[in-house]
PDB file of C-alpha atoms in Angstrom:
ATOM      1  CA  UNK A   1       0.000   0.000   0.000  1.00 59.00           C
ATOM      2  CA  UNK A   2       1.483   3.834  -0.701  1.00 69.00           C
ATOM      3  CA  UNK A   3       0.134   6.672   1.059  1.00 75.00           C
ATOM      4  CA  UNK A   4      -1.035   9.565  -0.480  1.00 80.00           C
ATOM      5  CA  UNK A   5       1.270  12.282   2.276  1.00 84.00           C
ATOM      6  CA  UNK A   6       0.369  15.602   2.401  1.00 87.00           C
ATOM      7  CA  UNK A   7       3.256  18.129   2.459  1.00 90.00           C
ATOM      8  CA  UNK A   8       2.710  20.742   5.589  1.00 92.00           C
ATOM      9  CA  UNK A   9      -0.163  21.834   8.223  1.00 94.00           C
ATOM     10  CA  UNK A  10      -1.722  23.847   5.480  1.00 94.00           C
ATOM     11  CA  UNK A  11      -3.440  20.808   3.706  1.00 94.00           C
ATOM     12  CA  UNK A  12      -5.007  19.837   7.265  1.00 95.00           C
ATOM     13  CA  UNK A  13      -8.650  20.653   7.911  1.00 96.00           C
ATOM     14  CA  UNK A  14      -9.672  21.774  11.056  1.00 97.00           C
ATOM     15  CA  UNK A  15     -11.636  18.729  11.312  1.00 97.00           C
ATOM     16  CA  UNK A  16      -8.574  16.378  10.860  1.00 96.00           C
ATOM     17  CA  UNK A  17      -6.237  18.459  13.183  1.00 96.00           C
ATOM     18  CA  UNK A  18      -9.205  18.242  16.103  1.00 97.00           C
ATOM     19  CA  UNK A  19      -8.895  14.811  15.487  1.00 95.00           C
ATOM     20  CA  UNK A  20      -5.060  14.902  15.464  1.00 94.00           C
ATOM     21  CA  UNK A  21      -5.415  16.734  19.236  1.00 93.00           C
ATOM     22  CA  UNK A  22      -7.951  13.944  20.617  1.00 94.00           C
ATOM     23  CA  UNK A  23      -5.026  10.914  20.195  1.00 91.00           C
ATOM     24  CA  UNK A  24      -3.995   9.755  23.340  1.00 89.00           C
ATOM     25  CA  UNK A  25      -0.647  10.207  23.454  1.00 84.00           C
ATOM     26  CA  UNK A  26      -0.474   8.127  26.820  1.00 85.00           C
ATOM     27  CA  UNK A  27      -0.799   4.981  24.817  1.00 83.00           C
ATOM     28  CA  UNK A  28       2.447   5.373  23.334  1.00 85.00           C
ATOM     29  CA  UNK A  29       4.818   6.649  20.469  1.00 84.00           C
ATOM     30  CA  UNK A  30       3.495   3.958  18.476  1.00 84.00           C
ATOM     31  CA  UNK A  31       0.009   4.309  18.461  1.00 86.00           C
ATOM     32  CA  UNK A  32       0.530   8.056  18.368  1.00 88.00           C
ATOM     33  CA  UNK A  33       1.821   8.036  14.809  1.00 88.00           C
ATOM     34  CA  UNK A  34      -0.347   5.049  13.131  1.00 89.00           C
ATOM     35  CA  UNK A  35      -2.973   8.132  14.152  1.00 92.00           C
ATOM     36  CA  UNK A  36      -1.639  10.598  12.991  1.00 91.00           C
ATOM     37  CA  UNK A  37      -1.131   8.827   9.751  1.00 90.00           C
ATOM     38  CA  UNK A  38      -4.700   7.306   9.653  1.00 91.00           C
ATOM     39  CA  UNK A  39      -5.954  10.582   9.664  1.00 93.00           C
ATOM     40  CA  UNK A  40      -3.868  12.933   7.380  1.00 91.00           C
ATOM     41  CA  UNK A  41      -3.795  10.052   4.792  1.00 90.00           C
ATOM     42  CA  UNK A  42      -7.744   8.861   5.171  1.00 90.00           C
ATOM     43  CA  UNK A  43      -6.348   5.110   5.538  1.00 89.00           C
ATOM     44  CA  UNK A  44      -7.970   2.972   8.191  1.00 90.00           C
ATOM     45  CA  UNK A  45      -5.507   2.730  11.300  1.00 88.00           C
ATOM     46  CA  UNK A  46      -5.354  -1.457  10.599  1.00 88.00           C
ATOM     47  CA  UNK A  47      -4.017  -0.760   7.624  1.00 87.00           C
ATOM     48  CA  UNK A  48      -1.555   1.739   8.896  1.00 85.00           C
ATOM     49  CA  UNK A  49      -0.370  -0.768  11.420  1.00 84.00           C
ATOM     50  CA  UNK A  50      -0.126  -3.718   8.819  1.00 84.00           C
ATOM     51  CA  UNK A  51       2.769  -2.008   7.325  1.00 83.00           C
ATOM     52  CA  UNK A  52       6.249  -3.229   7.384  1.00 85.00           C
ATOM     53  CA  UNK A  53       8.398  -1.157  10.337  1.00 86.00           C
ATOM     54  CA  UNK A  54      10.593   0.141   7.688  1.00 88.00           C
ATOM     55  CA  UNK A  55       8.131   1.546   5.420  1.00 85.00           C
ATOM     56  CA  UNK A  56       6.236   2.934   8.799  1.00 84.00           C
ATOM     57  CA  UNK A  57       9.190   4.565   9.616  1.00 87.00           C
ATOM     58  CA  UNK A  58       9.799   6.141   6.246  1.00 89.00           C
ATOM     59  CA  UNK A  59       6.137   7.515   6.146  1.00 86.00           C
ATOM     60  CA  UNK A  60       6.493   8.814   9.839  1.00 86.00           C
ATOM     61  CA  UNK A  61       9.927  10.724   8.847  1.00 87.00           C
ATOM     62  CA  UNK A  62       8.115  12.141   6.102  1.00 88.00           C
ATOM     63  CA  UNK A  63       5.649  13.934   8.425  1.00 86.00           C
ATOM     64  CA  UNK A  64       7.566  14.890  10.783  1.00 85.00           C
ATOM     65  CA  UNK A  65       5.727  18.810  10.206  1.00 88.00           C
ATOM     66  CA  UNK A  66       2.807  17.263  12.034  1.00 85.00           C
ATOM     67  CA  UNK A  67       4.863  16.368  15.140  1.00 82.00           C
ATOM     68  CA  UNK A  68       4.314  20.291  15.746  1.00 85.00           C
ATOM     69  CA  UNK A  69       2.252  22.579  16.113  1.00 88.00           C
ATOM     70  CA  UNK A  70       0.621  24.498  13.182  1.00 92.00           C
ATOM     71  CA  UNK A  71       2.177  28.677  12.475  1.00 88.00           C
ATOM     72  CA  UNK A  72       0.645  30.853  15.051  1.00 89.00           C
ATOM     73  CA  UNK A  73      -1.579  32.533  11.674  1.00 91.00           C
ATOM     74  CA  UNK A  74      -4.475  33.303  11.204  1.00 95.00           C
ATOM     75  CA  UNK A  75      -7.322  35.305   8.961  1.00 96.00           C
ATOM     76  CA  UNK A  76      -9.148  37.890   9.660  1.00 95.00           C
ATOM     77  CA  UNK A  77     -12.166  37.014   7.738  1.00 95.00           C
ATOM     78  CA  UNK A  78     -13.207  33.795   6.791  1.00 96.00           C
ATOM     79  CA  UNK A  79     -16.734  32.832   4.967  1.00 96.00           C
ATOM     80  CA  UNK A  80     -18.094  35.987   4.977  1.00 94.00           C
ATOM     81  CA  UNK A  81     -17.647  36.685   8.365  1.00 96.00           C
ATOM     82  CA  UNK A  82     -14.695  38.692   9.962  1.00 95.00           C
ATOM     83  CA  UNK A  83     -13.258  38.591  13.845  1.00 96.00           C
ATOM     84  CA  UNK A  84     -14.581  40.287  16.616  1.00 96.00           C
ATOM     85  CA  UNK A  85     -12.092  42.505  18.199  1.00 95.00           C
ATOM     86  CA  UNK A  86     -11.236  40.880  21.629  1.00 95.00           C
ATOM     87  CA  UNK A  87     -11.328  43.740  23.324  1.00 94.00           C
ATOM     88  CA  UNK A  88     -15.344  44.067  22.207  1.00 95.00           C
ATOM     89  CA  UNK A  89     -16.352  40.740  23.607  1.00 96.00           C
ATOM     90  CA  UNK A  90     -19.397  40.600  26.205  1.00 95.00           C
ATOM     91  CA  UNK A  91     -18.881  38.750  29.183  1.00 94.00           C
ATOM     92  CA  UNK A  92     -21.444  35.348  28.251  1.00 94.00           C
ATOM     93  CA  UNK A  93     -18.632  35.950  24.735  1.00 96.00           C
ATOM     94  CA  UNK A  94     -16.062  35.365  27.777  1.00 95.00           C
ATOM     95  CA  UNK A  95     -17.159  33.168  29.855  1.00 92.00           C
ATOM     96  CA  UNK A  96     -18.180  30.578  26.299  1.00 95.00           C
ATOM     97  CA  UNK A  97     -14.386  31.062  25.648  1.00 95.00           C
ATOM     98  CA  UNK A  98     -12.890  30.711  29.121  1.00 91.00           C
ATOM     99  CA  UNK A  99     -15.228  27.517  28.709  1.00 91.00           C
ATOM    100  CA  UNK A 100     -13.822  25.768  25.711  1.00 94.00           C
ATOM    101  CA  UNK A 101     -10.198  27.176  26.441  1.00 92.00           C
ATOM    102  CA  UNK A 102     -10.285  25.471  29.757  1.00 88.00           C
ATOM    103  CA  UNK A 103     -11.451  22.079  28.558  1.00 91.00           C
ATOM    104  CA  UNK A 104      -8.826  21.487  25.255  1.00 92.00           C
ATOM    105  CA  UNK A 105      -8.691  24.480  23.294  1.00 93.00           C
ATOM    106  CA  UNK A 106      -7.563  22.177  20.366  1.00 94.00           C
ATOM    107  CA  UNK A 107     -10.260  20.086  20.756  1.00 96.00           C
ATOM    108  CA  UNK A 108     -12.587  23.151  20.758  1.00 97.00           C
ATOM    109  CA  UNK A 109     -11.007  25.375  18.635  1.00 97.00           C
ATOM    110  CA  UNK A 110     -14.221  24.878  15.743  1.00 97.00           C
ATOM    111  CA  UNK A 111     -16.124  26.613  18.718  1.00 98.00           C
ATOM    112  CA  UNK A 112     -13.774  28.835  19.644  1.00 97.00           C
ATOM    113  CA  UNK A 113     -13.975  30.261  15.628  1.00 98.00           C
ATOM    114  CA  UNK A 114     -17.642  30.002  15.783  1.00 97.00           C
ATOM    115  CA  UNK A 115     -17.737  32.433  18.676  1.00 97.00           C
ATOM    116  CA  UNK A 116     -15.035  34.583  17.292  1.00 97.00           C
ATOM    117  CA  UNK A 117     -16.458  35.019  13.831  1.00 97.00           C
ATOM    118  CA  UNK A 118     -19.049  37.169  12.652  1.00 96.00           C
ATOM    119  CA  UNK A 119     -21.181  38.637   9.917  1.00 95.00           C
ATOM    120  CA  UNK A 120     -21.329  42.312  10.145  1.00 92.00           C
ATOM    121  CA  UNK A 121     -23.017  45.484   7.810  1.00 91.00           C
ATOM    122  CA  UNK A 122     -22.909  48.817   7.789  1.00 89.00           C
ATOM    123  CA  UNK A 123     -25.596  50.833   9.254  1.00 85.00           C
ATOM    124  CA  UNK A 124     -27.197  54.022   7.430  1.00 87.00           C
ATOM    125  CA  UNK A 125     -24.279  56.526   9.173  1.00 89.00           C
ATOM    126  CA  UNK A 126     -21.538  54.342   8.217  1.00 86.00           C
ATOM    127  CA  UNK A 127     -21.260  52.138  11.194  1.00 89.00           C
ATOM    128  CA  UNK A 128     -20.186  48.668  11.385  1.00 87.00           C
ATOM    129  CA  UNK A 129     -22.264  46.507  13.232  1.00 90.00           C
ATOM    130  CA  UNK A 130     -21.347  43.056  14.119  1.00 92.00           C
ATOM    131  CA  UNK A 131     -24.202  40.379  14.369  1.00 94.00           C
ATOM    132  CA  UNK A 132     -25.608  39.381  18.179  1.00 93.00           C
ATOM    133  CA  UNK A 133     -24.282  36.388  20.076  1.00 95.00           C
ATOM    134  CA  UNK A 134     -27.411  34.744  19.752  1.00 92.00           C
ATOM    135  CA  UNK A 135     -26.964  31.778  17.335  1.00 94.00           C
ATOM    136  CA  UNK A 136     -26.674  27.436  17.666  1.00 95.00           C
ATOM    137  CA  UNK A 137     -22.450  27.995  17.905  1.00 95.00           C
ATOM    138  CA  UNK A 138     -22.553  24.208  17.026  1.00 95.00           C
ATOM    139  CA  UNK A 139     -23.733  24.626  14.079  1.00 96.00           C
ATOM    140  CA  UNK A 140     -21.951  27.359  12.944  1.00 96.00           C
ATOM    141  CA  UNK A 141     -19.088  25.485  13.985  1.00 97.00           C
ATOM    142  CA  UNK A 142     -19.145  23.055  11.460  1.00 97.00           C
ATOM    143  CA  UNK A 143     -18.734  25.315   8.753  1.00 96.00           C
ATOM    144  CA  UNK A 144     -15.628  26.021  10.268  1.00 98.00           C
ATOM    145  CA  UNK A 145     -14.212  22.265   9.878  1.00 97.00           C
ATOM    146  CA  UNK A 146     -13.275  22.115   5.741  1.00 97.00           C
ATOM    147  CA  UNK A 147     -11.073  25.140   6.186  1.00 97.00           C
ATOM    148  CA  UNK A 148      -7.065  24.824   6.462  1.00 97.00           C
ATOM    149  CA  UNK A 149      -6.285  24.724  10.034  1.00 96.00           C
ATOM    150  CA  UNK A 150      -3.587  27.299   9.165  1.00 96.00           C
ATOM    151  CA  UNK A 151      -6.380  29.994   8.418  1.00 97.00           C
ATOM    152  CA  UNK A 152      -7.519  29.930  12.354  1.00 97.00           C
ATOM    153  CA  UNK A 153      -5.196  28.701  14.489  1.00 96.00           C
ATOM    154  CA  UNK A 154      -2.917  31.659  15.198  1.00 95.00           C
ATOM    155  CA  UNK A 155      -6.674  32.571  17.397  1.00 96.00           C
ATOM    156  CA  UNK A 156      -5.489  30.437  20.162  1.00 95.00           C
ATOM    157  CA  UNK A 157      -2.821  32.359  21.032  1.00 94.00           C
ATOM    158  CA  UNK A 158      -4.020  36.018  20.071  1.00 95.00           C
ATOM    159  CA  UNK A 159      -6.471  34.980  22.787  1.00 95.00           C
ATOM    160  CA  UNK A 160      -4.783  33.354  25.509  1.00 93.00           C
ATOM    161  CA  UNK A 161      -2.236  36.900  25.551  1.00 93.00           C
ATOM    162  CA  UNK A 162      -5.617  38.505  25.542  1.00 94.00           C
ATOM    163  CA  UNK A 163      -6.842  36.540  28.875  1.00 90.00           C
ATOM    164  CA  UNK A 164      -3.615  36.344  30.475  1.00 89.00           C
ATOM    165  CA  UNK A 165      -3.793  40.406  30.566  1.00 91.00           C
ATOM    166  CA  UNK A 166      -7.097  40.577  31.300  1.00 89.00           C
ATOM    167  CA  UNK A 167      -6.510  37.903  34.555  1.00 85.00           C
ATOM    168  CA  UNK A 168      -3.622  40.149  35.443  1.00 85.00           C
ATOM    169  CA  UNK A 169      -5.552  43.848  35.455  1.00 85.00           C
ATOM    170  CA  UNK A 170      -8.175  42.021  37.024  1.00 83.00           C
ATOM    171  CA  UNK A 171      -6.540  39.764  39.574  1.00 79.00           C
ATOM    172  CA  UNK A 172      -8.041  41.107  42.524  1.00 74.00           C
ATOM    173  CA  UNK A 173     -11.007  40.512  41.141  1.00 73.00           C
ATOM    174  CA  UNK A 174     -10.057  36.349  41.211  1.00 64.00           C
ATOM    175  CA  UNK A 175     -10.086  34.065  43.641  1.00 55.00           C
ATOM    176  CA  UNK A 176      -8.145  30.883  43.008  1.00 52.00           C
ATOM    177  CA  UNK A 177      -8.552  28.121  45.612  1.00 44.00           C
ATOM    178  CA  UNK A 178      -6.105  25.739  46.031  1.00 50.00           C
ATOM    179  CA  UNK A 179      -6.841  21.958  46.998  1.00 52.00           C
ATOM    180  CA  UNK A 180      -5.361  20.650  50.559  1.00 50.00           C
ATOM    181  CA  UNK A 181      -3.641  17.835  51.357  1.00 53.00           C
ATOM    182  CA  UNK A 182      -4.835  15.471  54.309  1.00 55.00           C
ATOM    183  CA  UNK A 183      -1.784  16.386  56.128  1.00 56.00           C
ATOM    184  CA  UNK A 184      -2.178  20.118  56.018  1.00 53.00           C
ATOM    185  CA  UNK A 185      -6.235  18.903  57.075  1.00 49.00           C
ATOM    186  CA  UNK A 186      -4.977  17.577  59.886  1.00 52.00           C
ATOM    187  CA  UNK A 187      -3.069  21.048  61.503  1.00 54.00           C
ATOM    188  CA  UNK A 188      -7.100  23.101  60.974  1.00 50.00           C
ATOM    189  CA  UNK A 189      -9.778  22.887  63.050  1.00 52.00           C
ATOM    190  CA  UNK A 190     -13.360  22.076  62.038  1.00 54.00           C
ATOM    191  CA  UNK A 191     -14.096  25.851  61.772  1.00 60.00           C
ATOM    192  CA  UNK A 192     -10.999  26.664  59.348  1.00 49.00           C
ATOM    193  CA  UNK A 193     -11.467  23.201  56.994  1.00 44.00           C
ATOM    194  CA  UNK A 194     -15.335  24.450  57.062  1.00 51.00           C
ATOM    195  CA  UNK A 195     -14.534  27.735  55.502  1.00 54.00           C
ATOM    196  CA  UNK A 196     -12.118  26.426  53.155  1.00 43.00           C
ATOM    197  CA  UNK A 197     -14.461  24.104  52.086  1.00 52.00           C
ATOM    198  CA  UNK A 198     -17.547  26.852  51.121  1.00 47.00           C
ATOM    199  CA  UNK A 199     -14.502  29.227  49.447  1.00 48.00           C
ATOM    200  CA  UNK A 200     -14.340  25.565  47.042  1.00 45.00           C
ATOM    201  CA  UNK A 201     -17.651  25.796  46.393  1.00 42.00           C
ATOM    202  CA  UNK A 202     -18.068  29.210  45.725  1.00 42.00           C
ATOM    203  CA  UNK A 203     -15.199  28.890  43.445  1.00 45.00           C
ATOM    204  CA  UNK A 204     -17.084  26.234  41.473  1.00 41.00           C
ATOM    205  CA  UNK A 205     -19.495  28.442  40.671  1.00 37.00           C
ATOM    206  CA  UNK A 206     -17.501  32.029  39.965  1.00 72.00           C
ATOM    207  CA  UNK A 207     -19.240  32.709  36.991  1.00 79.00           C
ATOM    208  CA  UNK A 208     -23.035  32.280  38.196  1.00 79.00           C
ATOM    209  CA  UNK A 209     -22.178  33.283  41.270  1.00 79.00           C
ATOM    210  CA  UNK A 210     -21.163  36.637  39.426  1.00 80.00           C
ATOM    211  CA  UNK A 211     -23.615  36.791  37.488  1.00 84.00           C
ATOM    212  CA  UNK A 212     -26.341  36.200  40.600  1.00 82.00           C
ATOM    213  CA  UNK A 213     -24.789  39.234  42.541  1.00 79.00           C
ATOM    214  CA  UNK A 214     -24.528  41.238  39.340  1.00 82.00           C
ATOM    215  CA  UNK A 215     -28.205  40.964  38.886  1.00 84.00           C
ATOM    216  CA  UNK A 216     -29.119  41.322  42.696  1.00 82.00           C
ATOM    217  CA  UNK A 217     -30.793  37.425  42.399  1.00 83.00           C
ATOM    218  CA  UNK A 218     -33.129  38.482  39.730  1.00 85.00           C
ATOM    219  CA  UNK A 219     -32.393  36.037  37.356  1.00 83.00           C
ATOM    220  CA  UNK A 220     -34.545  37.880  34.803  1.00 88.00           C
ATOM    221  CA  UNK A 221     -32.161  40.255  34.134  1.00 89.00           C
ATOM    222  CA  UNK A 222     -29.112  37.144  33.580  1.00 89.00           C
ATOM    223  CA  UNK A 223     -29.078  37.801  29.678  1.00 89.00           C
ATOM    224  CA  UNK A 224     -28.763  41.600  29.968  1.00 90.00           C
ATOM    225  CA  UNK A 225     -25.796  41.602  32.552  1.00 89.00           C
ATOM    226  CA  UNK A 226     -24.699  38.854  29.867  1.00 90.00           C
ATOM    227  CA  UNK A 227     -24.259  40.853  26.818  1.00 92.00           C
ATOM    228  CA  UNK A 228     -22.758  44.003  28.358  1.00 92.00           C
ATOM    229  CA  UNK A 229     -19.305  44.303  27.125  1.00 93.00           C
ATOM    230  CA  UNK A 230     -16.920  42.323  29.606  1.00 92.00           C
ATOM    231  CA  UNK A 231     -14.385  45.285  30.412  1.00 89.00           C
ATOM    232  CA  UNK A 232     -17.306  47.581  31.208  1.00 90.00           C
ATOM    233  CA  UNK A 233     -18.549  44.618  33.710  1.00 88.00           C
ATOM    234  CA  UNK A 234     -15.524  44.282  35.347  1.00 88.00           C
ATOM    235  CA  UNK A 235     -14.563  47.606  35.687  1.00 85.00           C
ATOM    236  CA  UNK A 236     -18.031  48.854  37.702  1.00 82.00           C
ATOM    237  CA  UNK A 237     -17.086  45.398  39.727  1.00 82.00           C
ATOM    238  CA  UNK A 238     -14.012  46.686  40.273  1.00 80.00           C
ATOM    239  CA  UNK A 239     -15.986  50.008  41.337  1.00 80.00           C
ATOM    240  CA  UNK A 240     -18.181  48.365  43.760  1.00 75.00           C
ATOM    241  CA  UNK A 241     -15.799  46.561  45.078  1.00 76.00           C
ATOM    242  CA  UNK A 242     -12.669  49.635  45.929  1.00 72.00           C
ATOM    243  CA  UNK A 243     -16.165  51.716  47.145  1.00 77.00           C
ATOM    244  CA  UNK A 244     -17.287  48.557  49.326  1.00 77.00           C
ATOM    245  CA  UNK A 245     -20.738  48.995  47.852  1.00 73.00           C
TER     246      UNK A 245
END
């Protein structure tokens, strides 16, 4: 059997390089490549694995581009849609992103474009107006999955510089919690290991909780507070909080 190889990340799909990021590597070297060459080549991974070590080898060699990770490039607009400006996003925008980053943004990264991307006009005085953030982002994720991979992926890292700078101007605003062991248990009394334990929970739920006090409980008001621009959120938080209001 010969393999058809492509040459370089740029005749990936997004499809095929999610499906590149959800090998498990844990299961060895081995396995690890077959993948990799199942999927870039559209061969089942038996056949992969039937072939001689040598000619494995050989293929593998040949790839060795998708041992990396793809050029950290990216388009500005893509399928008639164009980027949001990070700096415009609304906190639910946020929160959706802070999501999918935190699970695998590899994995994720269809949804991560599908939140990122979006149809705009002009209004009558010359403004540009990007659509709402009220559509399925599933399905608009799929159109994402034909395109190069090299077209979008350069997004992951514009936005984790954009949330590492937004954590750091708004660090007092965070609360990180940090497990403890059963020896460290053991020097606390009930009363301290009791308050550690609600500062977990409340941690859990940062975002609702948020949103819960932003709203003063009214839960009516959730997708309001939601699409206000996420700067403007944190800053009167920030506000409320220096004032102790």
């Amino acid at each position: 059997m010969s393999l058809l190889l492509p040459k370089r990340w740029s005749d990936i799909s997004v499809q095929k390089f999610i499906e590149i990021s959800e090998i498990d590597k844990e299961l060895g070297p081995w396995h690890y490549n077959s993948e990799i060459l199942s999927i870039i080549t559209d061969e089942p991974i038996d056949d992969i694995e039937d072939l001689e070590i040598e000619v494995l080898n050989d293929y593998i060699e040949q790839c060795k581009w998708a041992m990396s990770q793809p050029s950290k490039q990216y388009k500005h607009k893509l399928l008639g849609m164009q980027l949001k400006p990070l700096s415009k996003l609304t906190l639910f925008e946020y929160i959706d992103l802070d999501h999918f980053f935190n699970n695998n943004y590899l994995t994720n990264i269809d949804k991560i474009c599908a939140i990122l991307y979006r149809q705009a006009k002009t209004s009558r005085w010359g403004e540009e107006i990007l659509e709402p953030y009220d559509y399925d982002i599933n399905i608009r994720a799929d159109k994402f999955l034909d395109l190069p991979i090299t077209e979008v992926y350069g997004i992951i890292n514009e936005f984790l510089k954009f949330r590492e700078n937004f954590l750091n101007v708004y660090t007092n605003l965070f609360g990180e919690v940090d497990d403890i062991t059963e020896e460290e248990k053991r020097t606390l009394d009930a009363e301290e290991i009791k308050e550690i334990e609600q500062e977990k929970k409340e941690s859990k739920w940062s975002w609702e909780r948020m949103i819960y006090g932003l709203t003063n409980g009214d839960i009516t008001k959730t997708e309001a507070v939601g699409s206000l621009p996420l700067v403007y959120v944190f800053n009167v938080m920030g506000m409320k909080k220096e004032l102790n209001i």
